[in-house]
Amino acid sequence: MADEENSPELNPEKITPEQNDVHADRAKPTTKMSLLQWMEITVSEPEKRTNASMKMQDTYIVYLIETRVTDENMKGYSDGATSLWRRYSEFELLKNYLETTYPTIIIPPLPEKKATYTWQNAPTDKFDPEFIERRRAALEVFLLRIASHTILSTDKIFMGFMQQDSGWKDAVYSTDFQSKAESKLKAISASFRLRKPDRRFEEVKNYANELQTNISNILKYRARMADKLYAIHKVHGNYARVFGEWSCIEKDMSEPLQSAGHYMDVLASSIDPMLEEEEHFADQLKEYLAFSDSLRSVCRKYECVQYDLERADDNLSAKAKERDLLVQGKSPGTFSLSGVKSKLFGSDTPEQRELKIKQLEEQIKQAEIELKQATQETQLHVQSALKDIERFKRQKTKDLQEIFTNYAIMQIKQCKKGIAIWTSAKDCFVKM
Amino acid sequence: MAEETATPHSVKDDAELDSSPTKAADENVKFRDPLLSGFDRESDDDGMESLDLNASIKSDQTVSRSSSLIANFKLDEDADAETKDLFIVVDDPEKHTSTLESYITFRVQTKTNRSEFDGAELSVRRRYNDFLWLRQRLEETYCTHLVPPLPAKHSLKRLDRFSPEFLRVREGALQKFLTRLADHPVLSFDKNLFVFLTAKAWEFQAHKKQGSGIFSRVTDSLHNMGASYMMKNRPPEFVVMHEYIQTFGEKLGVMDRISQRILKESTEYLTELTEWAPCFMLWANSEDKLKASLLAMSKNIEECCKELKDMIDSTEDDFAQPLKEYILYTESVKGVLRRRDAMQMEYDMIVEELAKKKEEREQIKTSDQTYSIGAFLGKDPEDVKETKREKLEQQLVDLTQQMDMLNDRLVVANADLKADMERWHINKQRDMKEIFLNMAERNIQYYERCLEKWENTVRDIHPRNENAEDGIIVSS
């Protein structure tokens, strides 16, 4: 995982999740550091497909993935756009592949499978057009994040996902990435049995947990608030009706009442687009909620690597100790296997001992090499992981600041709308 | 016979009492006091012509009502503003504790040019029960005038009756009550009101004790009768009033329920919002570069909570409460309309009775008493006839007297009520306008304040020392 970056600050990983179309990067002219700088990627046009399989109907949604080279210097510029269809499960396959293949990178998360933190009017059915639309947007962000990562964007399978219509799945499986995946058992052992875990990863793990809790709480209350806000606005609509009925028995007040009633209706229906916009805010937070899983995943992978290192170290120590004992002529302890063997079958002859010592020397040499390798690998792993974690942190700060800013702007818009509606209503009341 | 069944309405026609009060001032010359003009119907009825005008001016009640008629018709739309000469202020609640109970008194200050108030004590202290007493006496004395309502005895929110919130709302309602009385051309001159405004504590207590049981019983019975009687002859303007008040009361009730629901949802929304702010603060604890932004969000949400709470509280006080008061007011108007109906019913019954007796008298003339009970007992049939005829004549005289009295009363009541209703409509329009203007203004203010706060937050999310400027694309 050689690094080609000059310095972190020039990382062109500024994607803007709010926009559906990301155009080629404007700033950095010299080194093309990520795919996004010279390629345009879009996810669009969700469509329903049905597979008549033996058991039952399998209905699912596919999304259109299009790419287009935007830099005339890059290969493929004159080829025009590519397009193919992918479904959610294929995105999952891609993600799993990337996770296993790049254990030191924080892989972007996929949108949720089922709707969470919903309120009364939010769509929960996965075939609901609103839900599908939000999912489409999130899938696009997923691809854009990968494309903007210096390392991930160069992956062939990723490119194939976007451009290789047939045979992609075979290509993925042929990389045999599944075998590289750490077994769950090993991961659990690793997390418990490390002797010298790197403090920094402990901190990242704790941070990930806190992030998850914090965002969960925010999403929980937001959903409840959406509920109440919806009710408040809709109930105001009842004023429209009663004003209309009241205006029938009045003379001077009749017209102003009816006009005011109209504005109460406007108020009631104004909440729908507002809450739809707010769902977008919730989706962005949900992405970061899922990122906490990615963070933990990277930490787990470090723990496995560290576990392997410590085991290699233990192995070497054990072998060395055994050799030392043999050399010193001491018989191994009564409770070791060799001890039992010698008790039962008698001790080794000097020739046998020599042989054993030689064997051990070989094994020790091997173990030393292995330990050196493991140490090196672990070092590289740690370096790479920590670097990506730093990248993530910077991205996260930027993203979240933008998310909050957009939320504030949304609230400002809502307030302005409220002022406008009530001012109109007030103008009606003045004429009463 | 048709004339006798004519409602007092016909009299009013002649007297042009239908003209709106605004025209009355100019048309004073056309005004004819129905009590003096007599009954200008073509009547060949001897009994009617023997009407003793003085007989109808019997009680104090009628006198005050006739003067009220005149007073009512001098009223024009801006009467309140131009001729307002009685100003009352209610303020300064104070707690009193005695061995038996504790209660609150309010200071009632009067400012006026009226001569009868000369030298009178113009600042007194009164408690809620005193207001209740006053209202009761006014209702009894002027049973066909609209007496403004008082606030409910107990708070709907079950507030402590000594809490400043409760007292503030009550003080406002009592103030409105007295202001409406002061603006009323008849009620404001009431003796009991005068005592209420001026008497010292012990004087006032003594005055209160003077009973008025008779009147309350009369009002009740009238009330009950009116409720069960099917109004056939109700004059069209009162039909309109009845229907209006019915529907208006209904609509007020609907609006009250809507506002209660909104308040409930708003309060729950506030609860959630209050829980939301600390979420951001907690998050800030685990962040470094993001700390400032998160704290900015948290602080802002807290401030929006304050604004929301203010709005909820003032909606309760300035919208929900006045609405409820108007519902009470509507109920009391209905009561007065019913009392008027009762009076009309009494009158109608007498008229029917009178017609029946006249019918009988005619029949007697041509009847044959040979088979009557009197003849059976040995009397001369002619004598029996004569006796019966005399008895009937006397009954006719009595009934006619009664009818006249009831007619007077009804005419006056109708005039009072009509004038009061017109005034009530004007006030209602003004009050409703104020209530709803306030509601709109309150909402506007709330949104304006929140807008300001969010604008500040946008600034605070990106502190200047971060070079976060590059790459931030803020979507429009």
Short mmCIF file of C-alpha atoms in Angstrom, two decimals, chain A residues 14 16 18-19 26 207 210-211 214-215 217-218 221-222 224-225 228-229 231-233 235-236 238-239 242-243 245-246 249-250 252-253 264 267 281 285 396-398 400-402 404-409 411-412 414-416 418-419 422-423 425-426 429-430 432, chain B residues 244 247-248 251 254-255 258-259 261-262 265-266 268-269 272-273 275-276 279-280 282-283 285-287 289-290 293-294 297 319 425 428-429 432-433 436-437 439-441 443-444 447-448 450-451 454-455 457-458 461-463 466 468 470-476:
data_model
loop_
_atom_site.label_atom_id
_atom_site.label_comp_id
_atom_site.label_asym_id
_atom_site.label_seq_id
_atom_site.Cartn_x
_atom_site.Cartn_y
_atom_site.Cartn_z
CA LYS A 14 -13.93 16.90 -0.84
CA THR A 16 -20.33 17.07 -1.50
CA GLU A 18 -25.75 17.07 -1.10
CA GLN A 19 -25.29 17.31 -4.81
CA ARG A 26 -11.52 22.02 -10.21
CA TYR A 207 -14.50 7.11 20.04
CA GLU A 210 -19.30 7.26 21.65
CA LEU A 211 -20.00 8.50 18.16
CA ASN A 214 -24.33 10.33 20.34
CA ILE A 215 -25.67 10.13 16.83
CA ASN A 217 -29.61 9.90 20.50
CA ILE A 218 -29.75 12.79 18.10
CA TYR A 221 -35.11 12.75 19.40
CA ARG A 222 -35.23 14.20 15.93
CA ARG A 224 -39.94 12.35 17.88
CA MET A 225 -39.68 16.04 17.15
CA LYS A 228 -44.84 16.57 16.98
CA LEU A 229 -44.02 19.26 14.47
CA ALA A 231 -49.06 17.24 14.24
CA ILE A 232 -48.84 20.92 15.18
CA HIS A 233 -48.90 22.06 11.57
CA VAL A 235 -53.92 20.72 13.40
CA HIS A 236 -53.60 24.35 12.35
CA ASN A 238 -58.44 22.71 11.23
CA TYR A 239 -58.59 26.42 11.78
CA VAL A 242 -63.75 26.41 11.28
CA PHE A 243 -62.91 29.87 9.95
CA GLU A 245 -67.85 27.85 8.82
CA TRP A 246 -67.64 30.89 11.07
CA ILE A 249 -72.56 33.75 9.99
CA GLU A 250 -70.57 36.95 9.89
CA ASP A 252 -67.80 42.26 7.99
CA MET A 253 -65.56 39.53 9.27
CA MET A 264 -53.91 28.20 7.82
CA LEU A 267 -49.33 26.49 7.03
CA PHE A 281 -30.23 15.67 7.31
CA LEU A 285 -26.15 11.60 10.20
CA LYS A 396 -15.63 13.95 9.21
CA THR A 397 -15.04 17.40 10.65
CA LYS A 398 -15.65 19.01 7.29
CA LEU A 400 -20.33 17.39 9.89
CA GLN A 401 -19.74 21.11 9.93
CA GLU A 402 -21.40 21.27 6.57
CA PHE A 404 -24.93 21.25 10.71
CA THR A 405 -24.64 24.39 8.66
CA ASN A 406 -27.14 23.03 6.19
CA TYR A 407 -29.46 22.12 9.00
CA ALA A 408 -29.24 25.65 10.35
CA ILE A 409 -29.92 27.04 6.89
CA GLN A 411 -34.23 26.05 9.91
CA ILE A 412 -33.71 29.60 8.70
CA GLN A 414 -38.48 27.29 7.77
CA CYS A 415 -38.56 30.37 9.97
CA LYS A 416 -38.80 32.65 6.97
CA GLY A 418 -43.42 30.76 8.96
CA ILE A 419 -42.98 34.53 9.09
CA TRP A 422 -48.29 34.42 9.57
CA THR A 423 -47.71 37.88 8.17
CA ALA A 425 -52.65 35.80 8.04
CA LYS A 426 -52.09 38.90 10.13
CA PHE A 429 -56.97 39.63 10.59
CA VAL A 430 -56.29 43.34 10.37
CA MET A 432 -61.59 41.95 10.42
CA TYR B 244 -76.14 33.32 15.42
CA THR B 247 -73.50 28.74 15.77
CA PHE B 248 -71.01 31.22 17.14
CA LYS B 251 -67.45 27.58 16.44
CA VAL B 254 -64.25 24.08 18.03
CA MET B 255 -61.54 26.72 18.06
CA ILE B 258 -58.10 23.13 18.27
CA SER B 259 -56.05 25.49 20.37
CA ARG B 261 -54.65 20.32 20.88
CA ILE B 262 -52.02 22.64 19.44
CA GLU B 265 -48.56 18.98 20.84
CA SER B 266 -46.41 22.08 21.24
CA GLU B 268 -44.65 17.71 23.85
CA TYR B 269 -42.51 19.11 21.06
CA GLU B 272 -38.33 16.57 22.94
CA LEU B 273 -36.46 19.70 21.89
CA GLU B 275 -33.81 16.65 25.43
CA TRP B 276 -32.14 17.30 22.10
CA CYS B 279 -27.19 15.36 22.95
CA PHE B 280 -25.03 17.82 21.10
CA LEU B 282 -22.46 15.29 25.16
CA TRP B 283 -21.13 14.68 21.70
CA ASN B 285 -17.14 16.00 24.87
CA SER B 286 -15.69 13.35 22.60
CA GLU B 287 -14.75 15.72 19.82
CA LYS B 289 -12.13 20.08 16.14
CA LEU B 290 -15.87 19.69 16.05
CA SER B 293 -19.68 23.57 16.22
CA LEU B 294 -21.46 21.09 18.43
CA MET B 297 -25.76 23.79 18.00
CA PHE B 319 -55.49 33.22 23.13
CA HIS B 425 -71.56 42.45 18.10
CA LYS B 428 -67.13 40.97 19.69
CA GLN B 429 -65.70 41.99 16.35
CA MET B 432 -61.97 38.70 18.05
CA LYS B 433 -59.80 40.84 15.85
CA PHE B 436 -56.36 36.74 16.33
CA LEU B 437 -54.02 39.63 15.57
CA MET B 439 -51.97 35.14 17.70
CA ALA B 440 -50.45 36.06 14.35
CA GLU B 441 -48.09 38.56 15.93
CA ASN B 443 -46.10 33.48 15.86
CA ILE B 444 -44.28 36.04 13.76
CA TYR B 447 -40.14 32.77 14.10
CA GLU B 448 -38.23 36.02 13.89
CA CYS B 450 -35.58 31.74 16.10
CA LEU B 451 -34.41 32.97 12.71
CA TRP B 454 -30.09 30.16 13.69
CA GLU B 455 -28.31 32.84 11.69
CA THR B 457 -25.40 29.53 14.70
CA VAL B 458 -24.40 29.37 11.05
CA ILE B 461 -20.43 26.49 13.38
CA HIS B 462 -17.43 27.64 11.35
CA PRO B 463 -15.11 29.45 13.72
CA GLU B 466 -10.26 26.94 11.00
CA ALA B 468 -12.52 25.26 6.60
CA ASP B 470 -11.99 25.68 1.14
CA GLY B 471 -14.25 23.10 -0.24
CA ILE B 472 -17.36 23.92 1.66
CA ILE B 473 -20.13 24.00 -0.83
CA VAL B 474 -23.28 25.06 0.86
CA SER B 475 -26.30 23.91 -1.02
CA SER B 476 -28.94 26.52 -1.56
#
